[in-house]
Structures are given as structure tokens and as C-alpha cells.
Amino acid sequence: MSKVLVFGHQNPDNDAIMSAVVLTQLLNQVNYNGDTYEARRLGPLPAESAKLLADNGIAEPELLESVEEGQQVVLTDHNEAGQSVAGLEGAQIVGVVDHHRFGGFTTAAPLHIISLPWGSSCCIVARLFEVFGQQPTDAQAKLLLSAMMTDTLMLKSPTTTDVDRAVAARLGEQLGVDPVKFGMEVFLTRPSGSFTAEQMVGNDIKQFEVGADKLLIGQYETVDKTRALGMIPEIREAMRAYQASKGADGIVLCLTDIMEEGSQVLFEGKTDVAQKGLGIDDVPEGVWMPGVLSRKKQVAAPILAAAE
Ligand SMILES: [Mn+2]
């Protein structure tokens, strides 16, 4: 019997946290493979995740700084080493549950790998309950539905599939809530009115290899972009500082307004490929891209395609 650590990506969002927490519960519930599973997090808990866990009496996953040689791990909501834990190269990846592109992934041994291009990792975890013949408890249903809603921006992101809509409807029915209303309540527990420029930049940011360069792509989601737009010089300064601290070549930030359904996009550092991929220039106040809600599908994918 081994101890297996289960965790989502660095700078965790609600999906990274909830996919790890609920998948861990499910695997322990069915005594999968006779192993014991423990959820971890690779960074601070998002405010909405902290509240949901507290409200449902579920312990917060412990912070994981690095893994030891040979440690068995399950990755949720990511698969790229650049977005994962320190020491991953020496760990044994026994499973991946993810909805992102794959970037340079090799393992020594066969592994469980479930990758589906659905709107959230938690949607995949919800379907895994069925695979194991389990019914999520109401607490589990709440955690899963919350991340399905935050990750798809209330099912509005173009990453949303029919599966997401169907699973969200079913979880909503179990809980007696309207999924979108429930999601909006979760979203509004974020203290977005008090976010500093540093938090807007660093709260939800991922690193990508674009050609030979390291490019950071961040996203700050808000229900009203007015305040952020009034802070552009500070935000740009925070972008430069963040890029320097990570030793990256360039940084892109999307200020995403989920009500107006679009993103204001800012660049700092070496971002010629990013600008080419998005078809926009680096202008001081940023460029408004209507309809752009998904970093993965509408920002990272075209930038990575432009690098090829
Ligand atoms: Mn996700």
C-alpha cells in the first residue's frame, strides 16, 4: 500500500483545488488499487475554495513545496512540468486527470491517464463517480459544481461542452440549485474589489514554452473591469516584476470581464510571437478582445500555434 499525493497546478484555481480534493475522496472511498490518497495544493487557496471547503467541513489540502524521489503522484488539472511541483522529474506519475493540452510528457511506466477536452477537470471527476458506481455526496457535488462553473465562467467560455452542461444540470438538480446562479454566488465570494496589481498578475498565471522562450500567460477574472483598467500602469509594473522574478522572457495578461464577455490584453517583455498569435499589438492601455474568455483555447492555443 502506497501513499499517493494528488494535486493540481501551481497558482491553483478552484478547479485545481477541487479536482484534487474530490478525486482524492473518490479514490479513497473505493479503496482504489489498495493505496491511500492525500490531496495537496501547490500554492495559496483561492478565496472561493477556502470558503467552500470551510462551509462543507472539509479540511484544506496541505501546501506541497516539493516531492521526493520516487514519490507517487496523481496530477489533476495540469500535466506540464513547468506548471507542477518541484522535483516532479524524480517522482512517479501514476495518474493524470486533465483537460489541457499535453506538453512534453513521458513516463517510465504505464499510467492512468484521463484527458478529455471538457470545460473543467471537475467535470471529468464527476463522471468518474459514475465509472466507479458512486453517487457524489451533496458536499462533493457542491465542490465539483463550483469548479465547473468557475472554470467555464458560468458555462459561457468556448471551452464549455454539452457534457459540461449535462453534468452541471444533474449536479444542480441533486443540490436543488440553478448551476449558473450557484456559480455566480461562488464567483462573488472572491474579494476582487480589493485585488492589488500584484494579485491580478500572479493569482492565476501559467508558464508555457513558446519556441525557445518562456512565456507567462496570466488571467484576472472580474465582473467589472473598470477598476482594473484604472490601474494599468501599476499592473504593467507588476507584470514586469513577476516576469523578472520567474526568469521568463515575456508575459501576457488577460483582464477578463465575465459580464461583458471579453478580455483586455496586455503584453510585457518579449511577446512578438504572442502578439502575432493573437493578431493584436502591444498598446499602452491594452487591447480589448471581445468574446475572449478562455486562456487555454483563445489565448494560449493561438500563441503556441504561431510559434510553430
Ligand atoms: Mn481547469
PDB file of C-alpha atoms and ligand atoms in Angstrom:
ATOM      1  CA  MET A   1       0.000   0.000   0.000  1.00  0.00           C
ATOM      2  CA  SER A   2       1.488   3.316  -1.062  1.00  0.00           C
ATOM      3  CA  LYS A   3       0.725   6.891  -0.171  1.00  0.00           C
ATOM      4  CA  VAL A   4      -0.134   8.788  -3.334  1.00  0.00           C
ATOM      5  CA  LEU A   5      -0.181  12.601  -3.416  1.00  0.00           C
ATOM      6  CA  VAL A   6      -2.865  14.224  -5.577  1.00  0.00           C
ATOM      7  CA  PHE A   7      -2.534  17.859  -6.624  1.00  0.00           C
ATOM      8  CA  GLY A   8      -3.419  20.445  -9.256  1.00  0.00           C
ATOM      9  CA  HIS A   9      -1.184  23.094 -10.834  1.00  0.00           C
ATOM     10  CA  GLN A  10       0.835  25.944  -9.303  1.00  0.00           C
ATOM     11  CA  ASN A  11      -1.083  29.159  -8.586  1.00  0.00           C
ATOM     12  CA  PRO A  12      -4.098  26.925  -8.058  1.00  0.00           C
ATOM     13  CA  ASP A  13      -7.540  27.986  -9.176  1.00  0.00           C
ATOM     14  CA  ASN A  14     -10.753  26.482  -7.841  1.00  0.00           C
ATOM     15  CA  ASP A  15     -10.661  23.642 -10.402  1.00  0.00           C
ATOM     16  CA  ALA A  16      -7.074  22.702  -9.472  1.00  0.00           C
ATOM     17  CA  ILE A  17      -8.063  22.531  -5.786  1.00  0.00           C
ATOM     18  CA  MET A  18     -11.447  20.824  -6.086  1.00  0.00           C
ATOM     19  CA  SER A  19     -10.339  18.263  -8.662  1.00  0.00           C
ATOM     20  CA  ALA A  20      -7.548  17.168  -6.298  1.00  0.00           C
ATOM     21  CA  VAL A  21      -9.749  17.211  -3.169  1.00  0.00           C
ATOM     22  CA  VAL A  22     -12.741  15.358  -4.619  1.00  0.00           C
ATOM     23  CA  LEU A  23     -10.728  12.887  -6.729  1.00  0.00           C
ATOM     24  CA  THR A  24      -8.762  12.021  -3.563  1.00  0.00           C
ATOM     25  CA  GLN A  25     -12.013  11.383  -1.688  1.00  0.00           C
ATOM     26  CA  LEU A  26     -13.353   9.218  -4.514  1.00  0.00           C
ATOM     27  CA  LEU A  27     -10.187   7.108  -4.795  1.00  0.00           C
ATOM     28  CA  ASN A  28     -10.127   6.556  -1.023  1.00  0.00           C
ATOM     29  CA  GLN A  29     -13.876   5.825  -0.986  1.00  0.00           C
ATOM     30  CA  VAL A  30     -13.447   2.958  -3.477  1.00  0.00           C
ATOM     31  CA  ASN A  31     -10.082   1.907  -1.977  1.00  0.00           C
ATOM     32  CA  TYR A  32      -8.605   2.232  -5.439  1.00  0.00           C
ATOM     33  CA  ASN A  33      -5.626  -0.064  -6.002  1.00  0.00           C
ATOM     34  CA  GLY A  34      -5.384  -0.520  -2.219  1.00  0.00           C
ATOM     35  CA  ASP A  35      -3.443   2.751  -1.949  1.00  0.00           C
ATOM     36  CA  THR A  36      -4.120   5.793   0.217  1.00  0.00           C
ATOM     37  CA  TYR A  37      -4.517   9.162  -1.427  1.00  0.00           C
ATOM     38  CA  GLU A  38      -3.820  12.580   0.054  1.00  0.00           C
ATOM     39  CA  ALA A  39      -4.733  15.892  -1.578  1.00  0.00           C
ATOM     40  CA  ARG A  40      -2.178  18.694  -1.679  1.00  0.00           C
ATOM     41  CA  ARG A  41      -2.015  22.216  -3.128  1.00  0.00           C
ATOM     42  CA  LEU A  42       0.905  23.956  -4.818  1.00  0.00           C
ATOM     43  CA  GLY A  43       0.007  27.472  -3.703  1.00  0.00           C
ATOM     44  CA  PRO A  44      -2.436  29.585  -1.723  1.00  0.00           C
ATOM     45  CA  LEU A  45      -6.091  28.563  -1.677  1.00  0.00           C
ATOM     46  CA  PRO A  46      -8.327  30.790  -3.808  1.00  0.00           C
ATOM     47  CA  ALA A  47     -10.853  32.631  -1.606  1.00  0.00           C
ATOM     48  CA  GLU A  48     -13.822  30.760  -3.064  1.00  0.00           C
ATOM     49  CA  SER A  49     -12.143  27.385  -2.480  1.00  0.00           C
ATOM     50  CA  ALA A  50     -11.348  28.244   1.145  1.00  0.00           C
ATOM     51  CA  LYS A  51     -14.969  29.244   1.765  1.00  0.00           C
ATOM     52  CA  LEU A  52     -16.449  26.177   0.042  1.00  0.00           C
ATOM     53  CA  LEU A  53     -14.186  23.791   1.976  1.00  0.00           C
ATOM     54  CA  ALA A  54     -14.955  25.521   5.292  1.00  0.00           C
ATOM     55  CA  ASP A  55     -18.719  25.627   4.616  1.00  0.00           C
ATOM     56  CA  ASN A  56     -18.696  21.909   3.857  1.00  0.00           C
ATOM     57  CA  GLY A  57     -16.454  20.899   6.765  1.00  0.00           C
ATOM     58  CA  ILE A  58     -13.700  19.575   4.511  1.00  0.00           C
ATOM     59  CA  ALA A  59     -10.054  20.002   5.549  1.00  0.00           C
ATOM     60  CA  GLU A  60      -7.899  22.281   3.420  1.00  0.00           C
ATOM     61  CA  PRO A  61      -5.247  20.365   1.475  1.00  0.00           C
ATOM     62  CA  GLU A  62      -1.744  20.953   2.830  1.00  0.00           C
ATOM     63  CA  LEU A  63       0.781  23.021   0.909  1.00  0.00           C
ATOM     64  CA  LEU A  64       3.314  20.937  -1.027  1.00  0.00           C
ATOM     65  CA  GLU A  65       6.653  22.623  -1.780  1.00  0.00           C
ATOM     66  CA  SER A  66       8.432  19.734  -3.493  1.00  0.00           C
ATOM     67  CA  VAL A  67       8.262  15.951  -3.900  1.00  0.00           C
ATOM     68  CA  GLU A  68      10.906  13.397  -3.032  1.00  0.00           C
ATOM     69  CA  GLU A  69      12.500  10.936  -5.418  1.00  0.00           C
ATOM     70  CA  GLY A  70      10.107   8.073  -6.171  1.00  0.00           C
ATOM     71  CA  GLN A  71       7.024   9.716  -4.597  1.00  0.00           C
ATOM     72  CA  GLN A  72       3.861   8.506  -6.312  1.00  0.00           C
ATOM     73  CA  VAL A  73       1.703  11.351  -7.576  1.00  0.00           C
ATOM     74  CA  VAL A  74      -1.541  11.973  -9.443  1.00  0.00           C
ATOM     75  CA  LEU A  75      -1.693  15.255 -11.348  1.00  0.00           C
ATOM     76  CA  THR A  76      -5.040  16.953 -11.755  1.00  0.00           C
ATOM     77  CA  ASP A  77      -5.870  19.946 -13.939  1.00  0.00           C
ATOM     78  CA  HIS A  78      -2.343  20.048 -15.430  1.00  0.00           C
ATOM     79  CA  ASN A  79       0.318  17.826 -16.914  1.00  0.00           C
ATOM     80  CA  GLU A  80       3.203  20.151 -17.820  1.00  0.00           C
ATOM     81  CA  ALA A  81       6.272  20.047 -15.555  1.00  0.00           C
ATOM     82  CA  GLY A  82       6.612  23.836 -15.767  1.00  0.00           C
ATOM     83  CA  GLN A  83       3.226  24.177 -14.045  1.00  0.00           C
ATOM     84  CA  SER A  84       3.835  21.432 -11.477  1.00  0.00           C
ATOM     85  CA  VAL A  85       5.684  20.709  -8.274  1.00  0.00           C
ATOM     86  CA  ALA A  86       9.457  20.997  -7.761  1.00  0.00           C
ATOM     87  CA  GLY A  87      11.066  17.567  -8.014  1.00  0.00           C
ATOM     88  CA  LEU A  88       8.428  16.148 -10.364  1.00  0.00           C
ATOM     89  CA  GLU A  89      11.156  14.740 -12.651  1.00  0.00           C
ATOM     90  CA  GLY A  90      12.133  12.276  -9.905  1.00  0.00           C
ATOM     91  CA  ALA A  91       8.561  11.405  -8.896  1.00  0.00           C
ATOM     92  CA  GLN A  92       6.488   8.536 -10.222  1.00  0.00           C
ATOM     93  CA  ILE A  93       3.436   9.890 -12.015  1.00  0.00           C
ATOM     94  CA  VAL A  94       0.783   7.184 -11.558  1.00  0.00           C
ATOM     95  CA  GLY A  95      -2.121   9.199 -12.938  1.00  0.00           C
ATOM     96  CA  VAL A  96      -3.251  12.337 -14.726  1.00  0.00           C
ATOM     97  CA  VAL A  97      -6.794  13.735 -14.825  1.00  0.00           C
ATOM     98  CA  ASP A  98      -6.740  16.794 -17.017  1.00  0.00           C
ATOM     99  CA  HIS A  99      -8.407  18.926 -19.671  1.00  0.00           C
ATOM    100  CA  HIS A 100      -5.395  20.801 -21.061  1.00  0.00           C
ATOM    101  CA  ARG A 101      -3.060  20.268 -23.982  1.00  0.00           C
ATOM    102  CA  PHE A 102      -0.156  17.895 -23.401  1.00  0.00           C
ATOM    103  CA  GLY A 103       3.325  19.385 -23.337  1.00  0.00           C
ATOM    104  CA  GLY A 104       6.381  17.141 -23.431  1.00  0.00           C
ATOM    105  CA  PHE A 105       5.109  14.271 -21.329  1.00  0.00           C
ATOM    106  CA  THR A 106       6.988  10.989 -20.847  1.00  0.00           C
ATOM    107  CA  THR A 107       6.879   8.368 -18.080  1.00  0.00           C
ATOM    108  CA  ALA A 108       8.922   5.273 -17.297  1.00  0.00           C
ATOM    109  CA  ALA A 109       5.888   3.100 -16.529  1.00  0.00           C
ATOM    110  CA  PRO A 110       2.302   2.785 -17.764  1.00  0.00           C
ATOM    111  CA  LEU A 111      -0.077   5.158 -16.018  1.00  0.00           C
ATOM    112  CA  HIS A 112      -3.728   6.066 -15.589  1.00  0.00           C
ATOM    113  CA  ILE A 113      -4.359   8.937 -17.920  1.00  0.00           C
ATOM    114  CA  ILE A 114      -7.705  10.579 -18.422  1.00  0.00           C
ATOM    115  CA  SER A 115      -7.628  13.606 -20.648  1.00  0.00           C
ATOM    116  CA  LEU A 116     -10.849  14.988 -22.042  1.00  0.00           C
ATOM    117  CA  PRO A 117     -11.240  18.436 -23.610  1.00  0.00           C
ATOM    118  CA  TRP A 118     -14.200  19.343 -21.418  1.00  0.00           C
ATOM    119  CA  GLY A 119     -14.730  22.616 -19.568  1.00  0.00           C
ATOM    120  CA  SER A 120     -13.152  21.612 -16.266  1.00  0.00           C
ATOM    121  CA  SER A 121     -11.199  18.835 -14.604  1.00  0.00           C
ATOM    122  CA  CYS A 122     -14.022  18.613 -12.060  1.00  0.00           C
ATOM    123  CA  CYS A 123     -16.439  17.624 -14.835  1.00  0.00           C
ATOM    124  CA  ILE A 124     -14.159  14.641 -15.533  1.00  0.00           C
ATOM    125  CA  VAL A 125     -14.046  13.811 -11.802  1.00  0.00           C
ATOM    126  CA  ALA A 126     -17.868  13.993 -11.686  1.00  0.00           C
ATOM    127  CA  ARG A 127     -18.073  11.428 -14.496  1.00  0.00           C
ATOM    128  CA  LEU A 128     -15.516   9.232 -12.694  1.00  0.00           C
ATOM    129  CA  PHE A 129     -18.037   8.841  -9.862  1.00  0.00           C
ATOM    130  CA  GLU A 130     -20.254   7.056 -12.387  1.00  0.00           C
ATOM    131  CA  VAL A 131     -17.351   4.934 -13.633  1.00  0.00           C
ATOM    132  CA  PHE A 132     -16.871   3.713 -10.044  1.00  0.00           C
ATOM    133  CA  GLY A 133     -20.609   3.314  -9.447  1.00  0.00           C
ATOM    134  CA  GLN A 134     -20.606   6.037  -6.794  1.00  0.00           C
ATOM    135  CA  GLN A 135     -23.012   8.876  -6.120  1.00  0.00           C
ATOM    136  CA  PRO A 136     -21.354  12.134  -5.017  1.00  0.00           C
ATOM    137  CA  THR A 137     -22.459  13.363  -1.599  1.00  0.00           C
ATOM    138  CA  ASP A 138     -24.048  16.823  -1.548  1.00  0.00           C
ATOM    139  CA  ALA A 139     -20.759  18.290  -0.315  1.00  0.00           C
ATOM    140  CA  GLN A 140     -18.858  16.621  -3.146  1.00  0.00           C
ATOM    141  CA  ALA A 141     -21.496  17.773  -5.650  1.00  0.00           C
ATOM    142  CA  LYS A 142     -21.114  21.364  -4.406  1.00  0.00           C
ATOM    143  CA  LEU A 143     -17.333  21.331  -4.698  1.00  0.00           C
ATOM    144  CA  LEU A 144     -17.475  19.821  -8.180  1.00  0.00           C
ATOM    145  CA  LEU A 145     -20.206  22.150  -9.438  1.00  0.00           C
ATOM    146  CA  SER A 146     -18.411  25.205  -8.043  1.00  0.00           C
ATOM    147  CA  ALA A 147     -15.269  24.437 -10.063  1.00  0.00           C
ATOM    148  CA  MET A 148     -17.247  23.526 -13.164  1.00  0.00           C
ATOM    149  CA  MET A 149     -18.792  26.990 -13.012  1.00  0.00           C
ATOM    150  CA  THR A 150     -15.648  28.993 -12.203  1.00  0.00           C
ATOM    151  CA  ASP A 151     -13.596  27.175 -14.859  1.00  0.00           C
ATOM    152  CA  THR A 152     -16.180  27.714 -17.626  1.00  0.00           C
ATOM    153  CA  LEU A 153     -17.140  31.220 -16.428  1.00  0.00           C
ATOM    154  CA  MET A 154     -20.727  30.091 -15.770  1.00  0.00           C
ATOM    155  CA  LEU A 155     -20.736  27.854 -18.889  1.00  0.00           C
ATOM    156  CA  LYS A 156     -20.035  30.884 -21.112  1.00  0.00           C
ATOM    157  CA  SER A 157     -16.436  30.062 -22.051  1.00  0.00           C
ATOM    158  CA  PRO A 158     -15.997  28.445 -25.503  1.00  0.00           C
ATOM    159  CA  THR A 159     -14.356  25.537 -23.659  1.00  0.00           C
ATOM    160  CA  THR A 160     -17.849  24.532 -22.446  1.00  0.00           C
ATOM    161  CA  THR A 161     -19.159  21.300 -23.977  1.00  0.00           C
ATOM    162  CA  ASP A 162     -22.540  19.540 -23.944  1.00  0.00           C
ATOM    163  CA  VAL A 163     -21.074  17.181 -21.340  1.00  0.00           C
ATOM    164  CA  ASP A 164     -20.383  20.140 -19.021  1.00  0.00           C
ATOM    165  CA  ARG A 165     -23.922  21.441 -19.446  1.00  0.00           C
ATOM    166  CA  ALA A 166     -25.419  17.985 -18.791  1.00  0.00           C
ATOM    167  CA  VAL A 167     -23.259  17.226 -15.742  1.00  0.00           C
ATOM    168  CA  ALA A 168     -23.852  20.720 -14.311  1.00  0.00           C
ATOM    169  CA  ALA A 169     -27.601  20.306 -14.750  1.00  0.00           C
ATOM    170  CA  ARG A 170     -27.511  16.960 -12.969  1.00  0.00           C
ATOM    171  CA  LEU A 171     -25.430  18.226 -10.037  1.00  0.00           C
ATOM    172  CA  GLY A 172     -27.681  21.303  -9.844  1.00  0.00           C
ATOM    173  CA  GLU A 173     -30.697  19.019  -9.674  1.00  0.00           C
ATOM    174  CA  GLN A 174     -29.146  16.966  -6.870  1.00  0.00           C
ATOM    175  CA  LEU A 175     -28.459  20.155  -4.907  1.00  0.00           C
ATOM    176  CA  GLY A 176     -31.724  21.883  -5.813  1.00  0.00           C
ATOM    177  CA  VAL A 177     -29.870  24.907  -7.238  1.00  0.00           C
ATOM    178  CA  ASP A 178     -29.615  26.635 -10.584  1.00  0.00           C
ATOM    179  CA  PRO A 179     -25.999  25.918 -11.663  1.00  0.00           C
ATOM    180  CA  VAL A 180     -25.359  29.397 -13.094  1.00  0.00           C
ATOM    181  CA  LYS A 181     -26.817  31.192 -10.045  1.00  0.00           C
ATOM    182  CA  PHE A 182     -24.848  28.892  -7.750  1.00  0.00           C
ATOM    183  CA  GLY A 183     -21.695  29.595  -9.772  1.00  0.00           C
ATOM    184  CA  MET A 184     -22.225  33.344  -9.635  1.00  0.00           C
ATOM    185  CA  GLU A 185     -22.544  33.182  -5.831  1.00  0.00           C
ATOM    186  CA  VAL A 186     -19.275  31.238  -5.680  1.00  0.00           C
ATOM    187  CA  PHE A 187     -17.603  33.726  -8.012  1.00  0.00           C
ATOM    188  CA  LEU A 188     -18.738  36.691  -5.944  1.00  0.00           C
ATOM    189  CA  THR A 189     -17.072  35.310  -2.784  1.00  0.00           C
ATOM    190  CA  ARG A 190     -13.762  36.366  -4.385  1.00  0.00           C
ATOM    191  CA  PRO A 191     -12.605  39.622  -2.816  1.00  0.00           C
ATOM    192  CA  SER A 192     -11.972  41.052  -6.292  1.00  0.00           C
ATOM    193  CA  GLY A 193     -12.670  44.640  -5.231  1.00  0.00           C
ATOM    194  CA  SER A 194      -9.524  44.576  -3.119  1.00  0.00           C
ATOM    195  CA  PHE A 195      -7.140  42.827  -5.519  1.00  0.00           C
ATOM    196  CA  THR A 196      -3.757  44.543  -5.806  1.00  0.00           C
ATOM    197  CA  ALA A 197      -1.979  44.814  -9.168  1.00  0.00           C
ATOM    198  CA  GLU A 198       0.384  42.034  -7.987  1.00  0.00           C
ATOM    199  CA  GLN A 199      -2.574  39.752  -7.251  1.00  0.00           C
ATOM    200  CA  MET A 200      -4.193  40.494 -10.605  1.00  0.00           C
ATOM    201  CA  VAL A 201      -0.960  39.423 -12.300  1.00  0.00           C
ATOM    202  CA  GLY A 202       0.136  36.490 -10.163  1.00  0.00           C
ATOM    203  CA  ASN A 203      -3.090  34.933  -8.935  1.00  0.00           C
ATOM    204  CA  ASP A 204      -3.785  32.791 -11.985  1.00  0.00           C
ATOM    205  CA  ILE A 205      -0.748  32.544 -14.229  1.00  0.00           C
ATOM    206  CA  LYS A 206       0.826  29.701 -16.176  1.00  0.00           C
ATOM    207  CA  GLN A 207       4.123  29.255 -17.920  1.00  0.00           C
ATOM    208  CA  PHE A 208       4.422  27.985 -21.480  1.00  0.00           C
ATOM    209  CA  GLU A 209       7.388  27.136 -23.713  1.00  0.00           C
ATOM    210  CA  VAL A 210       6.894  29.220 -26.832  1.00  0.00           C
ATOM    211  CA  GLY A 211       9.674  28.236 -29.231  1.00  0.00           C
ATOM    212  CA  ALA A 212      12.836  28.733 -27.176  1.00  0.00           C
ATOM    213  CA  ASP A 213      11.186  31.268 -24.864  1.00  0.00           C
ATOM    214  CA  LYS A 214       9.411  31.018 -21.544  1.00  0.00           C
ATOM    215  CA  LEU A 215       6.134  32.908 -21.779  1.00  0.00           C
ATOM    216  CA  LEU A 216       3.852  33.580 -18.819  1.00  0.00           C
ATOM    217  CA  ILE A 217       0.139  33.920 -19.518  1.00  0.00           C
ATOM    218  CA  GLY A 218      -1.990  35.292 -16.683  1.00  0.00           C
ATOM    219  CA  GLN A 219      -5.710  35.841 -16.381  1.00  0.00           C
ATOM    220  CA  TYR A 220      -7.604  38.024 -13.941  1.00  0.00           C
ATOM    221  CA  GLU A 221     -11.341  37.383 -13.984  1.00  0.00           C
ATOM    222  CA  THR A 222     -13.702  40.083 -12.799  1.00  0.00           C
ATOM    223  CA  VAL A 223     -17.355  41.039 -13.063  1.00  0.00           C
ATOM    224  CA  ASP A 224     -16.375  44.689 -13.682  1.00  0.00           C
ATOM    225  CA  LYS A 225     -13.112  45.586 -15.385  1.00  0.00           C
ATOM    226  CA  THR A 226     -13.387  49.347 -14.650  1.00  0.00           C
ATOM    227  CA  ARG A 227     -11.220  49.224 -11.538  1.00  0.00           C
ATOM    228  CA  ALA A 228      -8.506  47.167 -13.269  1.00  0.00           C
ATOM    229  CA  LEU A 229      -8.475  49.490 -16.288  1.00  0.00           C
ATOM    230  CA  GLY A 230      -7.782  52.382 -13.935  1.00  0.00           C
ATOM    231  CA  MET A 231      -4.668  50.578 -12.647  1.00  0.00           C
ATOM    232  CA  ILE A 232      -2.890  49.811 -15.956  1.00  0.00           C
ATOM    233  CA  PRO A 233       0.485  51.472 -15.132  1.00  0.00           C
ATOM    234  CA  GLU A 234       0.673  49.602 -11.779  1.00  0.00           C
ATOM    235  CA  ILE A 235      -0.420  46.379 -13.436  1.00  0.00           C
ATOM    236  CA  ARG A 236       2.285  46.730 -16.112  1.00  0.00           C
ATOM    237  CA  GLU A 237       4.886  47.327 -13.406  1.00  0.00           C
ATOM    238  CA  ALA A 238       3.683  44.221 -11.549  1.00  0.00           C
ATOM    239  CA  MET A 239       3.863  42.247 -14.819  1.00  0.00           C
ATOM    240  CA  ARG A 240       7.500  43.258 -15.344  1.00  0.00           C
ATOM    241  CA  ALA A 241       8.362  42.390 -11.744  1.00  0.00           C
ATOM    242  CA  TYR A 242       6.627  38.993 -11.959  1.00  0.00           C
ATOM    243  CA  GLN A 243       8.350  38.160 -15.246  1.00  0.00           C
ATOM    244  CA  ALA A 244      11.747  39.069 -13.785  1.00  0.00           C
ATOM    245  CA  SER A 245      11.115  37.006 -10.636  1.00  0.00           C
ATOM    246  CA  LYS A 246      10.343  33.917 -12.751  1.00  0.00           C
ATOM    247  CA  GLY A 247      13.181  34.442 -15.220  1.00  0.00           C
ATOM    248  CA  ALA A 248      10.670  34.367 -18.077  1.00  0.00           C
ATOM    249  CA  ASP A 249      11.149  36.078 -21.446  1.00  0.00           C
ATOM    250  CA  GLY A 250       7.705  37.592 -21.778  1.00  0.00           C
ATOM    251  CA  ILE A 251       4.339  37.939 -20.078  1.00  0.00           C
ATOM    252  CA  VAL A 252       0.767  38.305 -21.315  1.00  0.00           C
ATOM    253  CA  LEU A 253      -2.089  39.306 -19.037  1.00  0.00           C
ATOM    254  CA  CYS A 254      -5.798  38.987 -19.813  1.00  0.00           C
ATOM    255  CA  LEU A 255      -8.142  41.158 -17.756  1.00  0.00           C
ATOM    256  CA  THR A 256     -11.281  39.143 -18.363  1.00  0.00           C
ATOM    257  CA  ASP A 257     -14.695  40.705 -17.780  1.00  0.00           C
ATOM    258  CA  ILE A 258     -17.161  37.835 -17.470  1.00  0.00           C
ATOM    259  CA  MET A 259     -20.206  40.116 -17.690  1.00  0.00           C
ATOM    260  CA  GLU A 260     -19.045  41.957 -20.818  1.00  0.00           C
ATOM    261  CA  GLU A 261     -17.614  38.676 -22.156  1.00  0.00           C
ATOM    262  CA  GLY A 262     -14.185  39.703 -23.327  1.00  0.00           C
ATOM    263  CA  SER A 263     -10.616  40.426 -22.241  1.00  0.00           C
ATOM    264  CA  GLN A 264      -8.304  43.437 -22.198  1.00  0.00           C
ATOM    265  CA  VAL A 265      -4.882  42.060 -23.185  1.00  0.00           C
ATOM    266  CA  LEU A 266      -1.533  43.492 -22.040  1.00  0.00           C
ATOM    267  CA  PHE A 267       1.999  42.473 -23.021  1.00  0.00           C
ATOM    268  CA  GLU A 268       5.390  42.995 -21.369  1.00  0.00           C
ATOM    269  CA  GLY A 269       8.836  41.675 -22.350  1.00  0.00           C
ATOM    270  CA  LYS A 270       9.420  39.554 -25.426  1.00  0.00           C
ATOM    271  CA  THR A 271       5.965  38.908 -26.828  1.00  0.00           C
ATOM    272  CA  ASP A 272       6.304  39.193 -30.626  1.00  0.00           C
ATOM    273  CA  VAL A 273       5.062  35.615 -31.130  1.00  0.00           C
ATOM    274  CA  ALA A 274       2.202  36.195 -28.669  1.00  0.00           C
ATOM    275  CA  GLN A 275       1.141  39.362 -30.494  1.00  0.00           C
ATOM    276  CA  LYS A 276       1.323  37.547 -33.824  1.00  0.00           C
ATOM    277  CA  GLY A 277      -0.720  34.624 -32.473  1.00  0.00           C
ATOM    278  CA  LEU A 278      -3.429  36.885 -31.101  1.00  0.00           C
ATOM    279  CA  GLY A 279      -3.331  39.235 -34.074  1.00  0.00           C
ATOM    280  CA  ILE A 280      -3.042  42.335 -31.880  1.00  0.00           C
ATOM    281  CA  ASP A 281      -0.323  44.847 -30.988  1.00  0.00           C
ATOM    282  CA  ASP A 282       1.095  45.902 -27.644  1.00  0.00           C
ATOM    283  CA  VAL A 283      -0.588  49.231 -26.956  1.00  0.00           C
ATOM    284  CA  PRO A 284      -0.222  51.064 -23.623  1.00  0.00           C
ATOM    285  CA  GLU A 285      -3.800  50.630 -22.370  1.00  0.00           C
ATOM    286  CA  GLY A 286      -4.101  47.083 -23.731  1.00  0.00           C
ATOM    287  CA  VAL A 287      -6.354  45.751 -26.495  1.00  0.00           C
ATOM    288  CA  TRP A 288      -9.973  44.723 -25.855  1.00  0.00           C
ATOM    289  CA  MET A 289     -10.687  41.316 -27.394  1.00  0.00           C
ATOM    290  CA  PRO A 290     -14.439  40.735 -27.435  1.00  0.00           C
ATOM    291  CA  GLY A 291     -15.544  37.149 -26.766  1.00  0.00           C
ATOM    292  CA  VAL A 292     -12.146  36.105 -25.382  1.00  0.00           C
ATOM    293  CA  LEU A 293     -12.851  34.258 -22.108  1.00  0.00           C
ATOM    294  CA  SER A 294     -10.660  31.158 -22.333  1.00  0.00           C
ATOM    295  CA  ARG A 295      -6.913  31.449 -21.803  1.00  0.00           C
ATOM    296  CA  LYS A 296      -6.453  27.876 -22.924  1.00  0.00           C
ATOM    297  CA  LYS A 297      -8.462  27.928 -26.123  1.00  0.00           C
ATOM    298  CA  GLN A 298      -8.405  31.556 -27.234  1.00  0.00           C
ATOM    299  CA  VAL A 299      -5.049  32.792 -25.901  1.00  0.00           C
ATOM    300  CA  ALA A 300      -2.505  30.008 -25.264  1.00  0.00           C
ATOM    301  CA  ALA A 301      -3.522  27.834 -28.235  1.00  0.00           C
ATOM    302  CA  PRO A 302      -3.159  30.533 -30.948  1.00  0.00           C
ATOM    303  CA  ILE A 303       0.114  31.748 -29.399  1.00  0.00           C
ATOM    304  CA  LEU A 304       1.566  28.219 -29.334  1.00  0.00           C
ATOM    305  CA  ALA A 305       0.372  27.701 -32.918  1.00  0.00           C
ATOM    306  CA  ALA A 306       2.121  30.927 -34.002  1.00  0.00           C
ATOM    307  CA  ALA A 307       5.403  29.624 -32.551  1.00  0.00           C
ATOM    308  CA  GLU A 308       5.421  26.526 -34.768  1.00  0.00           C
TER     309      GLU A 308
HETATM  310 MN    MN B   1      -9.245  23.550 -15.043  1.00  0.00          MN
END
